[in-house]
mmCIF file of C-alpha atoms in Angstrom:
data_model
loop_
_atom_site.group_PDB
_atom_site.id
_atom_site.type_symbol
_atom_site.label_atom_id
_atom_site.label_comp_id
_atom_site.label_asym_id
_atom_site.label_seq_id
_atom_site.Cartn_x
_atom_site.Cartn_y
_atom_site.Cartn_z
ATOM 1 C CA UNK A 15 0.000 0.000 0.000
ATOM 2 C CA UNK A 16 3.026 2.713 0.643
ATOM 3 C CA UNK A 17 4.273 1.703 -2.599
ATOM 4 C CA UNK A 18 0.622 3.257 -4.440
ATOM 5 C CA UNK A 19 0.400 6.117 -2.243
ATOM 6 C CA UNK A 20 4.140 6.849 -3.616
ATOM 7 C CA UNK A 21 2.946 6.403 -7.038
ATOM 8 C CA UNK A 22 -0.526 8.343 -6.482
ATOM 9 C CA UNK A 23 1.538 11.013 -4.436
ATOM 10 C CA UNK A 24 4.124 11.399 -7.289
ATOM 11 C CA UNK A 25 1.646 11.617 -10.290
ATOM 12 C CA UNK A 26 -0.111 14.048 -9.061
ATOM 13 C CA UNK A 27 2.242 16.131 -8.469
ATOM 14 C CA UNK A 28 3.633 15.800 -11.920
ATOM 15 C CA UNK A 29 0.102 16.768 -13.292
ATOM 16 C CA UNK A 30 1.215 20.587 -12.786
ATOM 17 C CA UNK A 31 4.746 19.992 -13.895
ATOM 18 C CA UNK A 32 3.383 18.364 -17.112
ATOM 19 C CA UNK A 33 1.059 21.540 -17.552
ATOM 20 C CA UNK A 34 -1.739 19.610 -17.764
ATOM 21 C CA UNK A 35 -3.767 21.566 -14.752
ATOM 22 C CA UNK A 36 -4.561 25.056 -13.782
ATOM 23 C CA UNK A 37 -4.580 25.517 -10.092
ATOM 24 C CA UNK A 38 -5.798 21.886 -8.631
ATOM 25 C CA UNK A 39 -8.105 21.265 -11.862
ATOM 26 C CA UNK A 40 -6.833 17.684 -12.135
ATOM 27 C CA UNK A 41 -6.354 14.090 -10.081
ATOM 28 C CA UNK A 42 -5.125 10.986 -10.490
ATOM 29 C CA UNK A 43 -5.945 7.770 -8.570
ATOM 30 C CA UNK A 44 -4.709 4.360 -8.490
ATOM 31 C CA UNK A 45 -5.917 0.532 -7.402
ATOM 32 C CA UNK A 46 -5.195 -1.619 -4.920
ATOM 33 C CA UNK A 47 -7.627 -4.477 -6.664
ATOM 34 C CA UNK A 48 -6.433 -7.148 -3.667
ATOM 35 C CA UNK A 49 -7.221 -5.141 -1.010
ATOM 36 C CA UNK A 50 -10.424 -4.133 -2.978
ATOM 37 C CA UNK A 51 -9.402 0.058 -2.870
ATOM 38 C CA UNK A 52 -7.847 3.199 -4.440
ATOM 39 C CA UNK A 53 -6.068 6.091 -3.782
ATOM 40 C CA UNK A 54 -7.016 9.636 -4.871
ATOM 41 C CA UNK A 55 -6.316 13.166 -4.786
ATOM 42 C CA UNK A 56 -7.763 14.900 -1.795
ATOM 43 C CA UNK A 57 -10.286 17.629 -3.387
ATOM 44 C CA UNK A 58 -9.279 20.960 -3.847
ATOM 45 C CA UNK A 59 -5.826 20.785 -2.171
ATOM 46 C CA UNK A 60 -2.868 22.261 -4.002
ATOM 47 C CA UNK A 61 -0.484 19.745 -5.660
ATOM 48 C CA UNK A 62 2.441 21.155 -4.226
ATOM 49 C CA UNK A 63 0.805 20.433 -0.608
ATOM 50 C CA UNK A 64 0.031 17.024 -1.459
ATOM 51 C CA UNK A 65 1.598 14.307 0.824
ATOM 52 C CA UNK A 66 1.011 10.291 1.305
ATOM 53 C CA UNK A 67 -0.985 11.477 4.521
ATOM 54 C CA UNK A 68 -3.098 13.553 2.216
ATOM 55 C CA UNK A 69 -4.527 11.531 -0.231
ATOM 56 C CA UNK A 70 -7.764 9.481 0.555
ATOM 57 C CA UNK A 71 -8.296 6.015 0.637
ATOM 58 C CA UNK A 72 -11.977 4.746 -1.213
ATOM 59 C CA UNK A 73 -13.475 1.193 -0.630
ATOM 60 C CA UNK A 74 -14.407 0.506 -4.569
ATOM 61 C CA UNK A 75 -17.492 -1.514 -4.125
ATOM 62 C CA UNK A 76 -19.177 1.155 -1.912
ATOM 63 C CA UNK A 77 -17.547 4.558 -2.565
ATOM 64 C CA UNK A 78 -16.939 4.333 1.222
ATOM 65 C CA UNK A 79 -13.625 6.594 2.468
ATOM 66 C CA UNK A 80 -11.424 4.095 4.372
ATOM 67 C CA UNK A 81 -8.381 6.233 4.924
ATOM 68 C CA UNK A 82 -7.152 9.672 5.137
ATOM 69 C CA UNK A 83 -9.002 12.903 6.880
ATOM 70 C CA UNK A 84 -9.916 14.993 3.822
ATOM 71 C CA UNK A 85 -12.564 14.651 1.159
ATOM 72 C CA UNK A 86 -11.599 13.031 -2.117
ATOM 73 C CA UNK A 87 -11.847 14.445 -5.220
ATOM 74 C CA UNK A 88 -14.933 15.047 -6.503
ATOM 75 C CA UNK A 89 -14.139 13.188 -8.998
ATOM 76 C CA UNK A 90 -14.258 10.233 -7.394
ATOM 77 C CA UNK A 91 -17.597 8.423 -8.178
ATOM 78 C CA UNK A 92 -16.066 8.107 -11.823
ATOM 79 C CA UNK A 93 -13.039 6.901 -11.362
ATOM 80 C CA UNK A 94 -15.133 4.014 -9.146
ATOM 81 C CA UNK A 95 -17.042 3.349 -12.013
ATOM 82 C CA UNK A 96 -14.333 2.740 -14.455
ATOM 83 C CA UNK A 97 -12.394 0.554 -11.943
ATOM 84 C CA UNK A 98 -15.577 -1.340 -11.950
ATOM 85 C CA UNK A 99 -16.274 -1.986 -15.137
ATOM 86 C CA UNK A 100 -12.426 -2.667 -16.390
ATOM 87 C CA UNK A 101 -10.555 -4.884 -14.100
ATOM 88 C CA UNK A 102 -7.400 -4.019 -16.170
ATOM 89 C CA UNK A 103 -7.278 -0.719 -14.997
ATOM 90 C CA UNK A 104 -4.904 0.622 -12.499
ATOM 91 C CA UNK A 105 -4.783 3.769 -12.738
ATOM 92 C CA UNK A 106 -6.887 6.574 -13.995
ATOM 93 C CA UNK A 107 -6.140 10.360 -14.545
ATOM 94 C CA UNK A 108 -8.310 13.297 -14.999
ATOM 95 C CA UNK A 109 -6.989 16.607 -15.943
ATOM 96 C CA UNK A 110 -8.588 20.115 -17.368
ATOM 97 C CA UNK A 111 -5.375 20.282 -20.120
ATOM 98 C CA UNK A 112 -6.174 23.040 -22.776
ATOM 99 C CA UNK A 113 -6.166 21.897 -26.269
ATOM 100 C CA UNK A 114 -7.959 18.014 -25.121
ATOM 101 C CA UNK A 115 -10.813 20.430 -23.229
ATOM 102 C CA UNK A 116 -10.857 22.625 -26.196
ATOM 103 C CA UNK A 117 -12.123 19.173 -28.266
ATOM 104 C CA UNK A 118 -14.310 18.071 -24.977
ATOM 105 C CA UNK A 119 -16.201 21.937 -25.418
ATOM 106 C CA UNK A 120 -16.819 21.477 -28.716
ATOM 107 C CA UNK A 121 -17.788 18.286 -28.714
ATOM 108 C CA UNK A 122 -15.344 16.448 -31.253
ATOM 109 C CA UNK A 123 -13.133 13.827 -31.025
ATOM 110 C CA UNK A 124 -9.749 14.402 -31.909
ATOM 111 C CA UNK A 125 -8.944 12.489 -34.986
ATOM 112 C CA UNK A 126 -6.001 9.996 -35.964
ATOM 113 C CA UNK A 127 -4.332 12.689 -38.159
ATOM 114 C CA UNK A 128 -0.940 10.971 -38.251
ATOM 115 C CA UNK A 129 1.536 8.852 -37.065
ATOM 116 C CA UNK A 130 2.385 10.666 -32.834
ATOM 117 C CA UNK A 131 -2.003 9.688 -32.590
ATOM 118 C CA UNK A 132 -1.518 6.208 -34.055
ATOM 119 C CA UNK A 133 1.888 5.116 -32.224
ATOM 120 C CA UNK A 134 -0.447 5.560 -29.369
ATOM 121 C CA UNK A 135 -4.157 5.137 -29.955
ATOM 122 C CA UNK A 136 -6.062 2.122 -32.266
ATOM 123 C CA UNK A 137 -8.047 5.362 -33.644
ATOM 124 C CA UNK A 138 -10.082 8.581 -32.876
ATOM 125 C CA UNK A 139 -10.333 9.767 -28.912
ATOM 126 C CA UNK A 140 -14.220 10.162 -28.884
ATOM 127 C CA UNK A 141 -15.894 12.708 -26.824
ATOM 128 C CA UNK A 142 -19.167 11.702 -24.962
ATOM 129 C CA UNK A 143 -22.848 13.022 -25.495
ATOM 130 C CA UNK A 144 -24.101 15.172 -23.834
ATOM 131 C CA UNK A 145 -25.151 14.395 -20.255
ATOM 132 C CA UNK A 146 -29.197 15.196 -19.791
ATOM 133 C CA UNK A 147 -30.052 17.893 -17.214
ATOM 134 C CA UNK A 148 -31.747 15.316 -14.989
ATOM 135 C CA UNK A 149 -28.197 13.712 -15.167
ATOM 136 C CA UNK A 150 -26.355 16.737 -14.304
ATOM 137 C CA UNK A 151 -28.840 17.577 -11.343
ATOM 138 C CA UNK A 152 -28.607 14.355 -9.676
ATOM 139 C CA UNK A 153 -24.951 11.480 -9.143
ATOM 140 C CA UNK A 154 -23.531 13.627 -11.648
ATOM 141 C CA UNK A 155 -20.067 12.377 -11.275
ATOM 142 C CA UNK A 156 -21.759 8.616 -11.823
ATOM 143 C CA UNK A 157 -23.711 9.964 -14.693
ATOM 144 C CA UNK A 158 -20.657 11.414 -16.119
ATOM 145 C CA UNK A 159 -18.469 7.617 -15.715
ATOM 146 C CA UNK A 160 -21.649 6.021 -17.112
ATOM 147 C CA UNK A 161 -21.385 8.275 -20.060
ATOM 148 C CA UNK A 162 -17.804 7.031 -20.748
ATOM 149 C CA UNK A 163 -19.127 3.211 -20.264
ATOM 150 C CA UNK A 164 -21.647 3.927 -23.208
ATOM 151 C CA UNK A 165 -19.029 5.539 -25.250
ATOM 152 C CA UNK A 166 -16.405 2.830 -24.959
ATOM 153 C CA UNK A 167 -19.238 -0.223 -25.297
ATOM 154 C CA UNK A 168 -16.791 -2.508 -23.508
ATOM 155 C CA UNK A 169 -13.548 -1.977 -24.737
ATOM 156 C CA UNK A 170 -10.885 0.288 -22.324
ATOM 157 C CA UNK A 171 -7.552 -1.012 -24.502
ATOM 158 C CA UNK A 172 -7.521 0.178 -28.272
ATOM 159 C CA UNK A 173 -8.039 3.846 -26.829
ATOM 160 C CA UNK A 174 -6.793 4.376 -23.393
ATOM 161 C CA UNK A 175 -8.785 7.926 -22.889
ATOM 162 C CA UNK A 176 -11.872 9.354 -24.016
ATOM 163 C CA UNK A 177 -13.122 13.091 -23.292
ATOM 164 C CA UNK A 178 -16.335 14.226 -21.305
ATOM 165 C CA UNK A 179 -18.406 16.515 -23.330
ATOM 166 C CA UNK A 180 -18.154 19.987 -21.954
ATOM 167 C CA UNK A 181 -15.728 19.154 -19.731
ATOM 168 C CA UNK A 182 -12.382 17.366 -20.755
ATOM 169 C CA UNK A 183 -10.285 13.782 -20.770
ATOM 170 C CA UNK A 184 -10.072 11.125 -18.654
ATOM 171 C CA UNK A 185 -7.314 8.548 -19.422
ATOM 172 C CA UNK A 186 -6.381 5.008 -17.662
ATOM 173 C CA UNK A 187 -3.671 2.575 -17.901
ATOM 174 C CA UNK A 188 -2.028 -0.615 -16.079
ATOM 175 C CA UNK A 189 -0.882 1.783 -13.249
ATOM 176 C CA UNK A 190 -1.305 5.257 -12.065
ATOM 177 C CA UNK A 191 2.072 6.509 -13.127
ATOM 178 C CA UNK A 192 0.850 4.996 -17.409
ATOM 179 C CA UNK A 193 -2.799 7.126 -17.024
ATOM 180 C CA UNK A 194 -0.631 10.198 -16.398
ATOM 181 C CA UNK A 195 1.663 9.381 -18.976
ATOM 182 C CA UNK A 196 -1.375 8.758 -21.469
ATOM 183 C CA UNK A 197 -2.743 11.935 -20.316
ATOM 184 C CA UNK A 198 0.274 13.726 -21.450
ATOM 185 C CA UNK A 199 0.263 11.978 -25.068
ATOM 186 C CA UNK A 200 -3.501 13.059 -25.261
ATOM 187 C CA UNK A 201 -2.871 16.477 -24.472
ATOM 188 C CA UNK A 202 0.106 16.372 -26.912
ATOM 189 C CA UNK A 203 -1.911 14.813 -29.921
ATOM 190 C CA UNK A 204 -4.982 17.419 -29.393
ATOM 191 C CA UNK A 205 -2.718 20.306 -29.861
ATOM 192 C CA UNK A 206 -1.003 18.932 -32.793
ATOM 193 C CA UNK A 207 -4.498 17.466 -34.316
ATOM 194 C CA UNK A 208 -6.039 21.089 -33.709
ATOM 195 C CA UNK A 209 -2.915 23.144 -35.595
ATOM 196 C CA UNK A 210 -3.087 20.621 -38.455
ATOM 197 C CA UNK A 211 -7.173 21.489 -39.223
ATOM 198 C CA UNK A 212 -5.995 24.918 -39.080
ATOM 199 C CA UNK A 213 -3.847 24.548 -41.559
ATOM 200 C CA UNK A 214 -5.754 21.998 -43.039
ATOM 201 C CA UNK A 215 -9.034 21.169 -42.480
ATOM 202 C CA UNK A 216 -9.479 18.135 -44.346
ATOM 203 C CA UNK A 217 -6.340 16.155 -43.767
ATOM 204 C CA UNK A 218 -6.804 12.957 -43.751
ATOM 205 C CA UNK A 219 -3.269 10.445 -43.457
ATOM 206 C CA UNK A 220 -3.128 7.119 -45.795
ATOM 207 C CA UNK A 221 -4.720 4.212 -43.563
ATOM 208 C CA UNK A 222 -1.692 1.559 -44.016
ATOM 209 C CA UNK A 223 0.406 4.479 -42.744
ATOM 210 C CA UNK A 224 -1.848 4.372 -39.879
ATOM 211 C CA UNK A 225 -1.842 0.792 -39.316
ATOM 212 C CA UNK A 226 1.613 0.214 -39.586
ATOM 213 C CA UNK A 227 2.350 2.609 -36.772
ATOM 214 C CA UNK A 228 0.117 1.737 -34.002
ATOM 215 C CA UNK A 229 0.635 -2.096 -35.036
ATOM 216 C CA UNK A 230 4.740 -2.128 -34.742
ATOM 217 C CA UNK A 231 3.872 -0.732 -30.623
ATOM 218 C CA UNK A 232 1.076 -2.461 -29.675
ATOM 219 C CA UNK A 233 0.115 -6.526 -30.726
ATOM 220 C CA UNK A 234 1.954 -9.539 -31.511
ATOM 221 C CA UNK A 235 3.819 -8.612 -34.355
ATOM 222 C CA UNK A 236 5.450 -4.902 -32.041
ATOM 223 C CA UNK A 237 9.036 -4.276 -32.432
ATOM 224 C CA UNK A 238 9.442 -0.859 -31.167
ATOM 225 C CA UNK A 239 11.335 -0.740 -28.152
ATOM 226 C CA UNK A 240 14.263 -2.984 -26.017
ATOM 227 C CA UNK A 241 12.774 -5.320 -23.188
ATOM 228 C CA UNK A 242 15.585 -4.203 -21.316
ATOM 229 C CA UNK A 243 18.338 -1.640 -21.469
ATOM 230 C CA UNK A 244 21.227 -4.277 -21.451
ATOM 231 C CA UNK A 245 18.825 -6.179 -24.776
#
């Protein structure tokens, strides 16, 4: 368990150094599946006053706080859901990062418009509907995970992220330290995605090209990388 809090602790705090967060707009959380909870950023508490002590401890089958003295983030109730619906989660990170929000407010998904998307993503990062106002009125944090569930219709892995509708991305991965890390690759690919439609609005990259690039990372046939530094 002091190993996650580390981790927790340490991504969060790298959320502002990555400038993916204005003031405390962001949090990141990670599992402890055998002991059945995760760890979160408190709510509202600057990252630079984070500490292990801090951060709150959340029973995932009941949303019930099991350790720490402050409130977690509110937040929260979606990163629950997601842990509950994809056991291969481990980590999930929320942030308010500019150009992925600027999709999220206008509703789009940001495209596969080249290679830095596809070396990462098995296509588009969708946005979400729109949630109803009974929805926002009432669990609107649930609402806002079920809204992802629809969205991703079972499948967490090809696309690692997907962005809230008038609001901005969520992204997950094996660990909490890999959803921050994804978060910073969909920030990256939103800016670049929204400077090529400026310059041109109908780009559209060869599919093979697109293939080839997210198939040599990820799958059976992936060469990209060393398994170890001495390989």
């Amino acid at each position: 368990m002091r190993d996650l809090l580390r981790e927790v602790l340490d991504a969060n705090r790298r959320i502002a150094s990555a400038g993916l967060a204005t003031l405390t707009w962001g949090n990141v959380s990670g599992i402890d599946r055998g002991a059945g909870v995760y760890v979160i950023k408190p709510s509202g508490v600057p990252y630079d006053r984070l500490t292990e002590e801090s951060l709150v401890t959340v029973d995932v089958e009941t949303g019930e706080v099991v350790g720490g003295t402050l409130k977690p983030s509110v937040d929260s109730e979606t990163h629950r859901l997601l842990y509950q619906a994809f056991p291969a989660i481990g980590g999930i990170t929320h942030t308010h990062s500019t150009y992925a929000v600027a999709f999220a407010q206008a509703g789009r998904d940001i495209p596969v418009l080249g290679t830095t998307h596809a070396d990462n993503f098995d296509g588009p990062i969708r946005c979400t509907r729109d949630l109803t106002p009974e929805e926002c009125a009432r669990d609107y944090e649930r609402n806002t995970g079920l809204a992802i569930l629809d969205l991703l219709d079972g499948d967490a892995e090809s696309v690692p992220a997907a962005l809230t509708a008038g609001h901005g991305p969520f992204t997950w991965g094996p660990t909490a330290t890999k959803s921050l890390e994804t978060a910073i690759v969909c920030e990256a690919v939103a800016e670049i995605a929204l400077r090529t439609l400026a310059l041109n609005p109908h780009a559209a990259p060869p599919e093979h090209l697109i293939r080839r690039h997210y198939s040599r990372k990820h799958g059976p046939d992936a060469y990209y990388g060393n398994l170890s530094e001495a390989g």
